[in-house]
Amino acid sequence: MINSELSHLRGSPFDALRGLLDPLAPAPGFAPLLLTIGEPQHKPPQLMIDALRANEHLYGKYPPIAGTPELRAAITGWLNRRYDLQDGMIDADSNIAPVNGTKEALYMIASVLTERAGHNQPQPAILLPTPYYHVYHAAAVMAGAEPVFLPAEKSTHFFPDLDALEPELLDRTSAFYLCNPSNPQGTVADATYLKAALNLARKHDFMLIVDECYSEIYDQTPPTGILEICAEEGSALDHVLAFHSLSKRSSAAGIRSGFCVGETSLIQTFLNLRSFSGAASPLPVCAAAAALWNDDAHVKENRALYRAKFDMAEEIFGTNFGFYRPEGGFFLWLDVGDGVEAAKRLWTGAAIRVLPGRYLSVAGADGINPGDPYIRVALVAEPENSKEALSRLANSL
């Protein structure tokens, strides 16, 4: 009586981590520090709190699945500012789907895009990088597709090698999940790479899903967005969906608010499906989200806090453990030889929890898991707490 596809899901990396470390006692004499989950600990902007309070009388109303006109207008205005788009390229009422955080929407969209195989038909494929965000895999499995893991290695700037993809695979692909900046490695795909990915999607008729939730946490240069590539290619949005969230940009994970942008017919189909699940943001949340998308000053301040932590990490690690400043995002991807053993050692010797790279990756046909040598360190705490954590971590590796 239970969907058999559920048996193909991979366990949560955080469940695996609990299984690894919960039986072990943390080092005595230290306050435990958790550097595992990408949950920003910076204080959310006051303008968000003010908007929630000013609109709290609206909690008694059912919210529309497409959000409010004010929210869609704020999102469109931000996209135009951030990516220097021409007015009219994005229509607020037809190209934008507000979502309850991008996690659930990234999961649900695969079912919209994937036609299940009929008799004597090849199984559709969904492409995803490895290391990967575990939601992409679950989305592929539950949509009836074959999840195809594409190695994202240092030699290719931690993005999948597009030239290595066979036409036969691309012809049965329904979607390609691409996270830019990359998670966990923090590298950024340039315009040439994004254009090549878009051209493949249009040539082989699959959807390029670009998860850009880390796009506003960057070190020096704003990451190129897929919408900029669309603008260069004539402004058409076919074969592209871009996802954005307030969780990282505005340190507002708790309000679960984001959006996706794409071609009109797909967005409207997606909204129709979402209307059955009731996946609508409360009206006060819509008002708070609109206020956040309309304001860029708090994002600049937030980014400065992360830069300060990058500075700390660079000073503490130098070139040890393969350290490099992440171009985007807020994770360190450190080569410690054996990520699982390092995670145990850090917990029992320094009361620090980090995530082994093995739990974010899968082994290839050669049996080698590309994440085995690494640990992922989330620089999400306030700068003063991060400095203690990084110093303790470096001294214990």
XYZ file of C-alpha atoms in Angstrom, residues 110-296:
187
model
C 10.125 17.514 -11.369
C 6.640 15.976 -11.434
C 5.445 18.774 -13.702
C 8.298 18.314 -16.150
C 8.565 14.530 -16.377
C 6.347 12.255 -18.471
C 6.514 8.718 -17.119
C 7.756 6.121 -19.576
C 5.172 4.113 -21.450
C 5.492 0.561 -22.712
C 8.772 -0.006 -24.593
C 9.820 3.611 -23.992
C 13.114 4.608 -22.373
C 12.913 5.863 -18.817
C 13.245 9.650 -18.633
C 16.380 10.947 -16.972
C 16.946 13.840 -14.589
C 20.521 15.085 -14.372
C 22.056 16.307 -11.132
C 25.576 17.078 -9.990
C 27.403 15.062 -7.370
C 28.024 16.320 -4.726
C 24.371 17.306 -4.740
C 21.449 18.738 -2.779
C 19.483 15.684 -1.671
C 16.127 17.208 -2.683
C 17.103 16.975 -6.367
C 17.494 13.210 -6.071
C 14.174 12.733 -4.277
C 12.441 14.847 -6.905
C 13.817 12.698 -9.718
C 12.893 9.412 -8.036
C 9.344 10.382 -7.175
C 8.773 11.790 -10.674
C 9.556 8.354 -12.129
C 12.839 9.438 -13.685
C 16.286 7.912 -13.513
C 18.544 10.158 -11.414
C 21.798 10.500 -13.336
C 24.652 11.770 -11.186
C 27.202 13.935 -12.988
C 30.587 14.288 -11.267
C 31.346 17.892 -10.310
C 35.069 17.766 -9.696
C 37.845 20.239 -9.082
C 39.136 19.805 -12.644
C 35.852 21.256 -13.992
C 35.508 24.032 -11.383
C 33.144 21.770 -9.443
C 30.476 21.769 -12.153
C 29.451 18.850 -14.385
C 31.428 18.462 -17.596
C 28.871 19.341 -20.263
C 31.076 18.033 -23.079
C 30.992 14.559 -21.532
C 27.209 14.210 -21.851
C 26.109 11.737 -24.506
C 23.351 12.803 -26.954
C 21.399 9.615 -26.192
C 21.216 10.603 -22.527
C 20.297 14.195 -23.280
C 17.514 13.095 -25.624
C 15.714 11.301 -22.787
C 16.428 13.990 -20.189
C 13.467 15.898 -18.783
C 15.379 18.205 -16.436
C 18.888 19.183 -15.363
C 19.334 20.567 -11.844
C 22.203 23.033 -11.621
C 23.085 24.936 -8.428
C 24.924 28.191 -9.055
C 26.871 29.124 -6.943
C 27.604 25.480 -6.341
C 26.703 23.752 -3.092
C 28.856 22.705 -1.289
C 31.938 23.902 -3.172
C 31.098 27.601 -3.538
C 32.265 28.022 -7.134
C 30.430 30.083 -9.750
C 29.546 29.079 -13.305
C 30.512 31.720 -15.826
C 28.424 33.027 -18.719
C 30.049 30.654 -21.214
C 29.134 27.619 -19.144
C 25.568 28.799 -18.540
C 25.086 29.542 -22.232
C 26.314 26.067 -23.149
C 23.901 24.501 -20.636
C 21.005 26.541 -22.010
C 21.871 25.588 -25.588
C 21.861 21.901 -24.627
C 18.471 22.277 -22.967
C 16.973 23.896 -26.040
C 18.616 21.504 -28.473
C 17.537 18.366 -26.611
C 14.234 19.719 -25.250
C 14.732 19.459 -21.495
C 14.318 21.981 -18.681
C 17.372 23.663 -17.201
C 16.535 24.213 -13.527
C 18.983 26.715 -12.067
C 18.933 26.882 -8.288
C 20.338 30.339 -7.538
C 19.526 30.494 -3.834
C 23.137 31.417 -2.956
C 23.458 34.069 -5.658
C 23.476 37.034 -3.259
C 26.141 35.638 -0.920
C 29.305 36.211 -2.914
C 32.857 37.307 -2.229
C 33.734 39.840 -4.946
C 31.810 39.487 -8.203
C 28.030 39.028 -8.463
C 27.405 35.616 -10.045
C 25.989 35.678 -13.552
C 22.328 34.659 -13.549
C 20.657 32.438 -16.098
C 18.208 35.249 -16.869
C 21.137 37.377 -18.050
C 21.973 34.620 -20.516
C 18.353 34.494 -21.656
C 18.455 38.255 -22.208
C 21.602 37.944 -24.315
C 19.960 35.178 -26.338
C 16.843 37.182 -27.180
C 14.965 37.289 -23.843
C 12.981 34.073 -24.360
C 12.448 32.045 -21.185
C 11.751 28.679 -22.763
C 13.580 25.661 -21.301
C 14.654 27.628 -18.212
C 13.474 27.867 -14.620
C 15.398 29.931 -12.073
C 14.788 29.587 -8.335
C 15.541 32.215 -5.678
C 15.014 32.333 -1.933
C 15.070 34.798 0.948
C 16.589 32.231 3.302
C 20.205 33.055 2.454
C 19.858 36.481 0.829
C 18.015 37.986 3.786
C 18.770 35.523 6.620
C 15.041 34.809 6.620
C 14.874 31.018 6.519
C 11.959 30.912 8.944
C 9.423 32.629 6.717
C 9.913 29.978 3.994
C 9.613 32.334 1.055
C 11.085 32.189 -2.434
C 10.020 32.104 -6.052
C 10.679 30.578 -9.437
C 10.651 32.408 -12.740
C 10.121 30.952 -16.181
C 8.016 30.731 -19.322
C 4.332 31.621 -18.899
C 2.669 28.300 -19.724
C 4.983 26.346 -17.411
C 4.574 28.782 -14.523
C 0.796 28.676 -14.837
C 0.826 24.866 -14.975
C 3.010 24.782 -11.887
C 0.695 27.152 -10.027
C -2.279 24.997 -10.975
C -0.632 21.904 -9.485
C 0.323 23.825 -6.359
C -3.291 24.900 -5.886
C -4.190 21.271 -5.106
C -1.534 20.962 -2.400
C -2.415 24.285 -0.793
C 1.177 25.483 -0.993
C 0.451 29.182 -0.478
C 2.322 31.696 1.669
C 0.281 33.511 4.341
C -0.533 37.097 3.442
C 1.672 38.605 6.190
C 4.564 36.535 4.834
C 3.866 37.866 1.334
C 4.034 41.404 2.704
C 7.294 40.708 4.526
C 8.790 39.059 1.445
C 7.812 42.024 -0.717
C 9.547 44.361 1.718
C 12.701 42.245 1.596
C 12.830 41.995 -2.202
C 12.319 45.765 -2.424
C 15.348 46.458 -0.216
C 18.968 45.836 -1.203
